[in-house]
XYZ file of C-alpha atoms in Angstrom:
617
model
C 0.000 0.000 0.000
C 3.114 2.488 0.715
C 6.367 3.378 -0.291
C 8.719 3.747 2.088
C 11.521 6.465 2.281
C 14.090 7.318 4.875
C 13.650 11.591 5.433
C 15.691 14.133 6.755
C 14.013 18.069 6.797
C 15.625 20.565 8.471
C 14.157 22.262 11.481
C 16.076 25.038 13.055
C 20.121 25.958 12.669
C 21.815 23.052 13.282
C 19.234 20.633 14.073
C 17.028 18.295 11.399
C 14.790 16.165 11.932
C 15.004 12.362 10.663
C 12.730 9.384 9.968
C 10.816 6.786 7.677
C 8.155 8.206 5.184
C 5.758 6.307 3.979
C 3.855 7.466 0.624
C 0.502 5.883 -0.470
C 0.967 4.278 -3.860
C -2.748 5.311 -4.563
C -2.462 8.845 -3.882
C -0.590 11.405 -5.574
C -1.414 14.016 -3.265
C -2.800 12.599 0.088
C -5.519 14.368 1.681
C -3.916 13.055 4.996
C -0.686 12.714 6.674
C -0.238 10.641 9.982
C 2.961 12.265 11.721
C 3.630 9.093 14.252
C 6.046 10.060 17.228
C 7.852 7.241 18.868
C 8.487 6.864 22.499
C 11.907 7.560 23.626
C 14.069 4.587 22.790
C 11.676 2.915 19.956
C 13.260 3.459 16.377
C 11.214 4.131 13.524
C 11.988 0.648 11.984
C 10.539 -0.597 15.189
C 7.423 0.677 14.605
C 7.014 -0.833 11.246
C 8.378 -3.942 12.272
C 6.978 -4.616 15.517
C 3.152 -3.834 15.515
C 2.085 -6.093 17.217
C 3.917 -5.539 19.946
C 4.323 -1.601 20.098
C 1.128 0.976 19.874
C 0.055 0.461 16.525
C 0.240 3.484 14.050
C -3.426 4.876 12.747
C -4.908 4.070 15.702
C -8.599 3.451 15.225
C -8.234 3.716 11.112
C -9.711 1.819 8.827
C -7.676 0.335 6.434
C -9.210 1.739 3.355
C -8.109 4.901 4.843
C -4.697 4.425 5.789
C -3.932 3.305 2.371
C -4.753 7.032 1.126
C -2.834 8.441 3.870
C 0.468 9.858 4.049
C 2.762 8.810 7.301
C 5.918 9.917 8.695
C 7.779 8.246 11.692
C 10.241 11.368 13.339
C 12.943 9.556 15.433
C 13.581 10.294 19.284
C 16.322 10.892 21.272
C 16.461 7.991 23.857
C 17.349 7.274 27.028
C 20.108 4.884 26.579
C 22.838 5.542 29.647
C 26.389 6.926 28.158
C 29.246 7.728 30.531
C 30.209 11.271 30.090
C 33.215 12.563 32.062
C 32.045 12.167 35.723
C 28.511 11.128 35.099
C 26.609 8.855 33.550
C 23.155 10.376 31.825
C 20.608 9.343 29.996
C 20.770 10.958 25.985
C 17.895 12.948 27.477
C 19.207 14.273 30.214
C 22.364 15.928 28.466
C 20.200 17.820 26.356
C 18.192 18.881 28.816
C 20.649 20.433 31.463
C 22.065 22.613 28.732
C 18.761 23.349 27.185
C 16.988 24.354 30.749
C 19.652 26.975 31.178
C 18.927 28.566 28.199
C 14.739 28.126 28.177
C 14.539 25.615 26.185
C 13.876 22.108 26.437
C 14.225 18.960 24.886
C 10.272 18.224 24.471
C 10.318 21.649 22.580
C 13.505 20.890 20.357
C 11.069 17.309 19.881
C 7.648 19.092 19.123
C 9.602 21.385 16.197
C 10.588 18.744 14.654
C 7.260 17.942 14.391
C 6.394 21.561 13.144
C 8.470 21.557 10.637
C 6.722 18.404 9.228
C 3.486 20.417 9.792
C 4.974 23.531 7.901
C 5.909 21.471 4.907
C 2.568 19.464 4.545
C 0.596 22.712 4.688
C 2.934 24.391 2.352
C 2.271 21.885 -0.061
C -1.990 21.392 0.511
C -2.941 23.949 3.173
C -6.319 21.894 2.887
C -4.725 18.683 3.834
C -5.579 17.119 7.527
C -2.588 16.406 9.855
C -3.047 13.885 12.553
C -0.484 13.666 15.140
C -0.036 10.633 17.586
C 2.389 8.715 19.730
C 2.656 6.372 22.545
C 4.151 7.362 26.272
C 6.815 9.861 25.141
C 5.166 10.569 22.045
C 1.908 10.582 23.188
C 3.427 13.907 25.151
C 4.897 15.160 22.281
C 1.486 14.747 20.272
C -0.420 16.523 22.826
C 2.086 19.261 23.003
C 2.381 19.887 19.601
C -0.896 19.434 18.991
C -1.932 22.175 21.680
C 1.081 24.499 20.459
C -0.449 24.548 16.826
C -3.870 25.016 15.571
C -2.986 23.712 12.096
C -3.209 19.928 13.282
C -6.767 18.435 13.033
C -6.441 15.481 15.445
C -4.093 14.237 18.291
C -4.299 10.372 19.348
C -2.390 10.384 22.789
C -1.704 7.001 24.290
C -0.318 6.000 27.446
C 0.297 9.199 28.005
C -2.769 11.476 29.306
C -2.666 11.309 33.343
C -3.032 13.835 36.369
C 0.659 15.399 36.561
C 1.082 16.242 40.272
C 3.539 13.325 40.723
C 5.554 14.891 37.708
C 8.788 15.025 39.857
C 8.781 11.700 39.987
C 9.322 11.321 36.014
C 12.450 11.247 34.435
C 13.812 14.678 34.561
C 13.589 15.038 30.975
C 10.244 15.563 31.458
C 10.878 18.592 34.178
C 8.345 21.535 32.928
C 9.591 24.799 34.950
C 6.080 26.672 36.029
C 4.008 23.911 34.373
C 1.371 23.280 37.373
C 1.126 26.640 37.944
C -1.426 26.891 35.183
C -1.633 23.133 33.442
C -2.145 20.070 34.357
C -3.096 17.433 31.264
C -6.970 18.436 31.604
C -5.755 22.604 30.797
C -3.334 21.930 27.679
C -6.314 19.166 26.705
C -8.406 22.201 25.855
C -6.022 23.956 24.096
C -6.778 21.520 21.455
C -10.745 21.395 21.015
C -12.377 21.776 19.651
C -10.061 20.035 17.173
C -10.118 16.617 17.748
C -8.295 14.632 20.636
C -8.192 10.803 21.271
C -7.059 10.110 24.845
C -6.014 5.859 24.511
C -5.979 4.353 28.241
C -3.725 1.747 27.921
C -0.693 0.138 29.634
C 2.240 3.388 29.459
C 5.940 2.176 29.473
C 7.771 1.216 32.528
C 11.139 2.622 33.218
C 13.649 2.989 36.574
C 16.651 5.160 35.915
C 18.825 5.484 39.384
C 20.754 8.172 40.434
C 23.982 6.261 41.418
C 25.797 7.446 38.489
C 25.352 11.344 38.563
C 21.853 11.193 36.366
C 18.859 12.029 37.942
C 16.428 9.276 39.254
C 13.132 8.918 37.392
C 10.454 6.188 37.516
C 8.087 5.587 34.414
C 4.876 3.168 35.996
C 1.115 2.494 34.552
C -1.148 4.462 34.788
C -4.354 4.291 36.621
C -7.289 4.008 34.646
C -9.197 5.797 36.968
C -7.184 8.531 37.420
C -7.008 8.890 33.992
C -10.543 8.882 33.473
C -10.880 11.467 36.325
C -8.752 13.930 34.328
C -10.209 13.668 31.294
C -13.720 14.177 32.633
C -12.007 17.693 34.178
C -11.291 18.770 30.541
C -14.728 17.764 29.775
C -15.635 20.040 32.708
C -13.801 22.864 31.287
C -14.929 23.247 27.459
C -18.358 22.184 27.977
C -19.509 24.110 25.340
C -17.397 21.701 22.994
C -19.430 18.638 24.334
C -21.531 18.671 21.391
C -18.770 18.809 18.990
C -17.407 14.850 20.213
C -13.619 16.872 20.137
C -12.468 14.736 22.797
C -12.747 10.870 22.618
C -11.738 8.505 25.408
C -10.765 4.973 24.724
C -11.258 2.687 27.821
C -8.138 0.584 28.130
C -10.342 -2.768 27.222
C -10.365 -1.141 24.013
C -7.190 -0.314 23.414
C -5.384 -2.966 21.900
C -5.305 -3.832 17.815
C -2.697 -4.028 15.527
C -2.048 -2.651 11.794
C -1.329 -5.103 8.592
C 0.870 -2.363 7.053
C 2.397 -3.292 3.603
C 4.992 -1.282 2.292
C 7.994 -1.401 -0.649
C 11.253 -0.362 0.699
C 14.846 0.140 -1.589
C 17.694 0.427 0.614
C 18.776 -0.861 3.983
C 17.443 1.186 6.825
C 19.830 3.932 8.364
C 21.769 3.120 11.367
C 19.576 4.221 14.458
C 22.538 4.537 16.975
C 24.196 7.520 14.106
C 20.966 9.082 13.297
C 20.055 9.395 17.441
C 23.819 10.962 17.947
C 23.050 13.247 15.028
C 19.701 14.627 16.381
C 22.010 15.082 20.109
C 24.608 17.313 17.794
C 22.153 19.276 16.575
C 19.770 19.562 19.839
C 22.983 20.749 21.703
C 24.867 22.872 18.886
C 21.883 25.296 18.658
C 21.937 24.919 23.006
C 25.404 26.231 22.727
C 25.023 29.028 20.138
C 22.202 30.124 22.319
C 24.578 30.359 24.963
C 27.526 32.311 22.766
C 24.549 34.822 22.066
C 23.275 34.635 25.769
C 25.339 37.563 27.046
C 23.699 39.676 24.124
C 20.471 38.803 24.739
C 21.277 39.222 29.015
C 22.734 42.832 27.676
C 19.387 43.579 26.150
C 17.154 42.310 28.796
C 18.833 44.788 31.170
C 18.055 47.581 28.999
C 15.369 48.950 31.190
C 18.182 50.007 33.967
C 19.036 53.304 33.765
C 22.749 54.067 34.551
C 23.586 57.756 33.920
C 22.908 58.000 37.477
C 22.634 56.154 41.263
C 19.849 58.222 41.384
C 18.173 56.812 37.936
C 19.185 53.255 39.396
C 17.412 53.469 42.122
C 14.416 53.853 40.273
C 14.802 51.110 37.929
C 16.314 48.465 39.631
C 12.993 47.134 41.117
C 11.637 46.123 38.257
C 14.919 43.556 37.762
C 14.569 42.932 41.662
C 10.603 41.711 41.188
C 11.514 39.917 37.869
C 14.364 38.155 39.672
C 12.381 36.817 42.835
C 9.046 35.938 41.166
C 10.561 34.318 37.261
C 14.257 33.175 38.430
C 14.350 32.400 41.676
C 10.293 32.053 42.353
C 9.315 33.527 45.137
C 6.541 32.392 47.569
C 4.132 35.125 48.769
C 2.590 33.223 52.000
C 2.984 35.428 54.970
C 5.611 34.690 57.025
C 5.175 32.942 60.418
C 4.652 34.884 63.693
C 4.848 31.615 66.446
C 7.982 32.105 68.783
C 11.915 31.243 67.912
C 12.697 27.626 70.000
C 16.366 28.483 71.413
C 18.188 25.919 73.720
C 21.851 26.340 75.317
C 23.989 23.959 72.856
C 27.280 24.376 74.561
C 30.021 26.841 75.590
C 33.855 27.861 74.685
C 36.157 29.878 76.085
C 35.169 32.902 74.037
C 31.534 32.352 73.114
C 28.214 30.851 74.089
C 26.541 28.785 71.282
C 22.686 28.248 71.189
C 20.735 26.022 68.957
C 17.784 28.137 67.359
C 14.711 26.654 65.627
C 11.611 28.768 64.113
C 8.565 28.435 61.995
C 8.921 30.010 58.207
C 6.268 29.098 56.694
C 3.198 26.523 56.393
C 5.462 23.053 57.380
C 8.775 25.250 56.270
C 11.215 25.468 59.308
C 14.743 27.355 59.831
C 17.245 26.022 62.254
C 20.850 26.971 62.749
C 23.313 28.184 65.720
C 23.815 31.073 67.321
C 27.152 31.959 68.748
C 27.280 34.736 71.422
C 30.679 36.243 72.226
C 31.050 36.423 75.732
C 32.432 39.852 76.350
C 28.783 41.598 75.495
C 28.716 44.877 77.500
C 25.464 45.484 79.018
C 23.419 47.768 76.287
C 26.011 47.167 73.958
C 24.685 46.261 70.132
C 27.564 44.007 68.024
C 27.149 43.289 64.481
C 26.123 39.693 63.057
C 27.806 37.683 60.060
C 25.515 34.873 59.061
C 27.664 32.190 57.551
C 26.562 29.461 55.386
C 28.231 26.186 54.710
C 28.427 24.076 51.513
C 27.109 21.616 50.313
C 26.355 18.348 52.395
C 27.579 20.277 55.369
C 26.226 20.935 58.546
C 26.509 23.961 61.229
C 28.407 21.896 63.771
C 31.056 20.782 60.861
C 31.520 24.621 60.126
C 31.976 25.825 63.387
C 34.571 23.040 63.960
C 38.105 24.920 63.738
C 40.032 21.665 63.520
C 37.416 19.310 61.941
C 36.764 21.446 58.540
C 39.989 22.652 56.666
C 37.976 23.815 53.223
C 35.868 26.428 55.940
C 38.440 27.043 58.944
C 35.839 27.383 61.276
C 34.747 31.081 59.866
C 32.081 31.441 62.363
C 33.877 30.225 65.070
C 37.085 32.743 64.041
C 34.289 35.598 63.222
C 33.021 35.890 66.918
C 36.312 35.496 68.434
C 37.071 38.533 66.290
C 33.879 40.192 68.380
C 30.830 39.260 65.906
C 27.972 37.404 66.960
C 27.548 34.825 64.051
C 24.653 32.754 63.115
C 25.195 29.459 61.048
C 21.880 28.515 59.167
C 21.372 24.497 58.568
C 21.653 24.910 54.279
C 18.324 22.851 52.825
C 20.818 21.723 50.132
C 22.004 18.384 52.365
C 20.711 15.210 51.762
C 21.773 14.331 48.251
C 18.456 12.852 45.948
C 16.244 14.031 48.907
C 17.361 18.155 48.864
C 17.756 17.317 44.871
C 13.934 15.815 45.167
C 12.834 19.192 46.621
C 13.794 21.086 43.591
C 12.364 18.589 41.599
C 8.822 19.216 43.673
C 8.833 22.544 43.396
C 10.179 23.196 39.572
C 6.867 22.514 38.064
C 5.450 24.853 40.408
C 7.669 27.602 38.979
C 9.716 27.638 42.290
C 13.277 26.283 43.256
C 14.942 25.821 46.409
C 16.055 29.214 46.697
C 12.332 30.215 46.787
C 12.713 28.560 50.423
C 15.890 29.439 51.157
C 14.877 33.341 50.818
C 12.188 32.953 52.944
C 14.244 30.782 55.710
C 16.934 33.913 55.784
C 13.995 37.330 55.755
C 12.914 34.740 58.728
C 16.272 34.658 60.601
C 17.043 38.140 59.641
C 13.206 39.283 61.129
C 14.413 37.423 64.954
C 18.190 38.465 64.747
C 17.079 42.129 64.208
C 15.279 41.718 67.906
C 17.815 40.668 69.722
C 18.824 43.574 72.307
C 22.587 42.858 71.739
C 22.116 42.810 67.718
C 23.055 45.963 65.388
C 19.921 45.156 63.007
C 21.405 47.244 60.276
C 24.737 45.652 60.474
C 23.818 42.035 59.665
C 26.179 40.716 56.450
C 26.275 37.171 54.931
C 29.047 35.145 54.085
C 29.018 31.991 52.191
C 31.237 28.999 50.982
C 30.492 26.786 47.654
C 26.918 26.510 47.980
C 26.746 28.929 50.477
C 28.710 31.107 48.298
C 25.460 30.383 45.711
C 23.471 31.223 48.715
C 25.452 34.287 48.786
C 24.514 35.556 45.341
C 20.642 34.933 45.493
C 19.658 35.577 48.757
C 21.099 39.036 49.567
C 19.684 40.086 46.191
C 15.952 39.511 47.694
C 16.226 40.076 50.913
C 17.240 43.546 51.823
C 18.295 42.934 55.337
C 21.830 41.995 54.784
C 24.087 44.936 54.685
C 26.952 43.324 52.686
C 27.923 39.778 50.798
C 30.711 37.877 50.213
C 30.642 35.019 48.139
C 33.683 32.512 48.347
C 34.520 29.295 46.214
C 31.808 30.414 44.148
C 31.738 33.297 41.903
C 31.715 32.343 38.281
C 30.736 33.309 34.947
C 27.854 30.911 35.625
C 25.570 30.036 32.533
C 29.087 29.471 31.119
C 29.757 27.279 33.584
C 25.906 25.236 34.055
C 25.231 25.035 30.093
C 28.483 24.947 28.424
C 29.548 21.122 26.633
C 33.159 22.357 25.635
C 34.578 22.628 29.365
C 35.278 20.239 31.476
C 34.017 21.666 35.229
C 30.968 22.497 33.420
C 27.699 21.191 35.622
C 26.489 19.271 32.635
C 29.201 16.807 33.054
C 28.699 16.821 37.052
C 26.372 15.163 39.811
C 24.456 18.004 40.378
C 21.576 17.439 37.923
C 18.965 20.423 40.564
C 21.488 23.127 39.625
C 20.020 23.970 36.861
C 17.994 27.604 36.286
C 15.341 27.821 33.746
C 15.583 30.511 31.427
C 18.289 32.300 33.909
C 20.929 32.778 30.487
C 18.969 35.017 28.799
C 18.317 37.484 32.391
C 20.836 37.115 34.929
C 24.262 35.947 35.591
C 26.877 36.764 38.391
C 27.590 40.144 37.588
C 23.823 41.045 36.992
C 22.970 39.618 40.474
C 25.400 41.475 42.219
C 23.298 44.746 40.646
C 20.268 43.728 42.984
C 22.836 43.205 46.262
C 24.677 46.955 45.079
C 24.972 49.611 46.256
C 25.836 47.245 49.229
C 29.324 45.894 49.720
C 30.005 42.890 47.699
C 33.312 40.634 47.897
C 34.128 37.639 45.666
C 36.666 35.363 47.656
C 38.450 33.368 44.606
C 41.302 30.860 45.447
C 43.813 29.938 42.089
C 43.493 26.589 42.155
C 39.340 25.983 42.855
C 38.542 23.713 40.545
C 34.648 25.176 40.301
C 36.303 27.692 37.237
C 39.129 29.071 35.635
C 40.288 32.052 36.984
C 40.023 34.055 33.672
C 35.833 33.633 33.629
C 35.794 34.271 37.336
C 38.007 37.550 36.285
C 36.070 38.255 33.268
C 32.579 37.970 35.256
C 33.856 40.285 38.255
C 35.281 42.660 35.545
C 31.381 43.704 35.237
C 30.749 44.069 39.173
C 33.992 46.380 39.154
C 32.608 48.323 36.316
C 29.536 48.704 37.999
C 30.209 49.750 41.157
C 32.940 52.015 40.054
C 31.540 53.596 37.056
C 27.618 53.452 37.318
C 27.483 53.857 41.268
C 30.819 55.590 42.107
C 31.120 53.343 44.880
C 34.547 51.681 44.137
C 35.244 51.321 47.647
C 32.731 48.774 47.809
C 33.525 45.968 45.978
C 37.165 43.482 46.130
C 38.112 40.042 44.835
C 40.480 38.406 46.913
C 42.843 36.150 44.824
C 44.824 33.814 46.873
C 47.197 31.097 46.159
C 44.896 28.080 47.353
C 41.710 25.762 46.322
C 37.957 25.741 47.580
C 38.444 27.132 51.296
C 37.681 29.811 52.957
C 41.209 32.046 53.352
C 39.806 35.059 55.398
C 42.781 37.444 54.943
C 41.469 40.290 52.906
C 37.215 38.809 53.839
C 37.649 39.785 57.647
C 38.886 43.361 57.296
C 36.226 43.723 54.422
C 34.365 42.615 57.414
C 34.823 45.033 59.918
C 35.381 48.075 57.451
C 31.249 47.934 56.773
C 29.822 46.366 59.961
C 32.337 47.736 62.630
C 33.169 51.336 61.633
């Protein structure tokens, strides 16, 4: 009944699309074209060859019909495991770490692919009916495209459709940032009608990826028929007055199963699948990374809006960066903050300072805890400065206070209030490994990250330390090391409170750093797979965060031989801060980097008197 040809049409830059075609020998110009989207990891030839035992293609078509339709078979990128430098990720994941950065994703590198077919069928019959469908992963990428683009008639989604509050639980590849704010399956379903949409209830894929590698953890499982039926009588709910129009069929899962005697003339071998799913990674992550070449452009003309011919003129145009920053980066939570009473009990005492264990309500079931260390030569009436210092990851308060015990932090806090500061030492949320990496994964689809917490935790501790009697509320600064040094970036750019911040064994030209697949410390190659930021390359980097801390002191703390960058992107991205605060706020005095001949530690030497220059004097 068909032809069959192996395609290749180009979709954006770099990156083309490839796949079986499958003309109708009956039908010079088809009045139909099937575009059938594999699930990740079943090839093309797969589906041809294996109907029986894979979702069959025309779902629900007679075969008079098929035989006058058109049908094209895109490939997918798979999941297949491949060791790359210190991790091992799924073909997925890679593309999606870089992607994230950037605002992009993988699904939407996958659904233009399936545009472009879309484009060319229209250009050659805008009468002509496309019908998209797909099974598990392409049953996604059929309802996606088919609610991105009016121009296709009919989506057939098939172990797919489902109620998406466990979506943290998928494979990461699937990570939406923002996506249940406004969408769950039933929402995007009616986006499509009243064009037609065939939700299939059968059996979806299975899949465990683990984590013990560096990848992300991700479970694929069935789906509950009932559940599903419960969220597709929601998007009847919805467009009611489509009822009448039948746009949405469900197919009870009883009903599911059939298979297609598909007959079809073939010339050469087909293509190797292995080459044609590297070639579709190339081109996925070659138009990732000339995204990120341009990102600095595009960062240069989001920040457009900021008025610099004057502090005066910055003042009144920073906010608008500031609001973008906490509600579209960072995602900021707006529930009030807690007003019950801050648990303290006596933890233990040293020569020089009394230490207190301190516990407090944030937020709904969010806590803060951390310790408090009180230098003992408080005069009575007299009000002493704070440093809150914040450890790295996997660390805990009672590690960083530990002179002897942690070598990469020295004991800062401990040093700090023998130097006359009362310090505070907040437990980080970012210990735990998969469980802290879990909570990002929770709240991405909700357009939030952990620093939407961690923001909240700190205004909290800030709100209690500013009431202690022996506490200088106005001089309260924040230091922070590795992930604290992260901490140390976001944080003090939302929450107004903290008078200065230094951020050591951090500081980096960072969507370099997250996105980029030509350096080796890049985070796409590392076990970090929450560290991504969606859309962040295109707004803010290092430099354009330390705007929203300015005109408040800001150190960088940068030891040669840190392995987390080079020292010339470190230099290059602090080049920006100097210009800013010397140029734009005439503040010079403000800002240092501290360049010192060791790795990822705290050194102190220059930090301390930056220190007591803006919190003592």
């Amino acid at each position: 009944t068909h032809r069959l040809y192996v395609v290749r049409w180009p979709v954006f830059d770099n990156l083309n699309g490839e796949g079986l075609l499958l003309e109708p020998k009956n039908a010079k110009h088809p009045q139909k074209t099937i575009i059938h989207i594999p699930h990740a990891g079943v090839t093309p030839e797969q589906i041809l060859q294996n109907a029986d035992h894979l979702f069959p293609l025309a779902f629900g078509m007679d075969a008079k019909e098929i035989a006058n339709c058109r049908i094209i078979i895109p490939a997918t990128v798979d999941r297949n495991l491949v060791q790359r430098h210190q991790s091992t990720l799924s073909n997925r994941e890679f593309i999606y770490r870089g992607a994230f950065q950037l605002g992009r994703h993988i699904i939407g590198y996958e659904v233009q692919e399936a545009l472009a077919l879309v484009d060319w069928i229209k250009q050659e019959n805008p009468d002509a009916i496309v019908r998209v469908e797909g099974y598990g992963d392409g049953g996604l990428l059929s309802f996606y495209a088919a609610a991105a683009d009016t121009r296709i008639d009919e989506a057939v989604v098939a172990g797919y459709f489902n109620a998406r509050e466990r979506l943290c639980d998928e494979p990461i590849d699937r990570n939406v940032f923002g996506l249940l704010d406004q969408f769950g399956d039933a929402e995007i379903a009616t986006l499509i009608a009243p064009r037609k949409l065939i939700i299939v209830n059968c059996d979806a894929p299975e899949l465990v990826l683990k984590s013990e590698k560096g990848g992300a953890p991700g479970v694929l499982t069935k789906l509950s028929p009932e559940i599903v039926l419960v969220e597709v009588e929601i998007a009847y709910r919805l467009v009611m007055p489509f009822n009448s129009l039948n746009w949405l069929q469900f197919i009870p899962q009883e009903n599911s199963k059939r298979s297609l005697a598909l007959t079809f003339t073939k010339g050469n071998s087909f293509p190797d699948a292995t080459e044609r799913t590297n070639r579709l990674i190339a081109g996925m992550d070659k138009h990732t990374q000339k995204l990120l070449d341009q990102s600095q452009l595009t960062r240069r003309e989001f920040w457009n809006k900021l008025d610099v011919s004057s502090p005066e003129k910055i003042d009144a145009t920073i906010e608008w960066y500031r609001d973008y920053f906490a509600q579209e980066v960072i995602g900021q939570f707006n529930d009030p903050l807690s007003q019950s009473k801050v648990r303290t009990r006596f933890y233990g005492e040293e020569p020089t300072h009394t230490i207190y264990e301190v516990d407090m309500d944030v937020f709904g079931g969010v806590t803060a805890y951390g310790l408090l260390l009180i230098p003992k030569d408080l005069k009575e009436g007299e009000k002493r400065p704070v440093v809150v210092c914040q450890h790295g990851l996997e660390r805990d308060p009672f590690f960083t206070i530990d002179q002897k015990l942690d070598a990469g932090t020295n004991g800062f806090p401990t040093t700090l209030t023998q130097r006359g500061y009362v310090t505070f030492v907040p437990q980080g949320i970012f210990a735990g490994h998969d469980k802290f990496r879990f909570n990002q994964r929770q709240l991405n689809p909700l357009g939030k990250t952990l620093f939407s917490i961690m923001v909240a935790q700190h205004q909290q501790i800030l709100n209690w330390l500013g009431t202690l009697p022996y506490v200088h509320k106005d001089k309260i600064g924040f230091y922070g090391i590795s992930y604290g040094g992260k901490t140390a970036m976001r944080v003090p750019s939302l929450v107004k409170n903290y008078a200065l911040s230094i951020c050591s064994a951090d500081f980096n030209y960072w969507n370099y750093k997250n996105a980029s697949t030509l350096m080796d410390f890049s985070y796409i190659w590392m076990n970090e797979y929450e560290i991504f930021e969606f859309d962040m390359a295109n707004t803010f980097d290092y430099s354009d965060m330390t705007r929203l801390i300015a005109p408040r002191p800001f150190m960088v703390e940068r030891g040669h031989n840190d392995k987390v960058a080079l020292d010339e992107y470190v230099g290059f991205e602090y080049a920006k801060v100097r210009y800013y605060y010397d140029h734009c706020l005439k503040l010079p005095e403000r800002t240092e980097i501290h360049w010192f001949d060791d790795g990822h530690r705290i050194n102190g030497e220059k930090e301390y008197p930056f220190l007591d220059k803006f919190l003592k004097e």
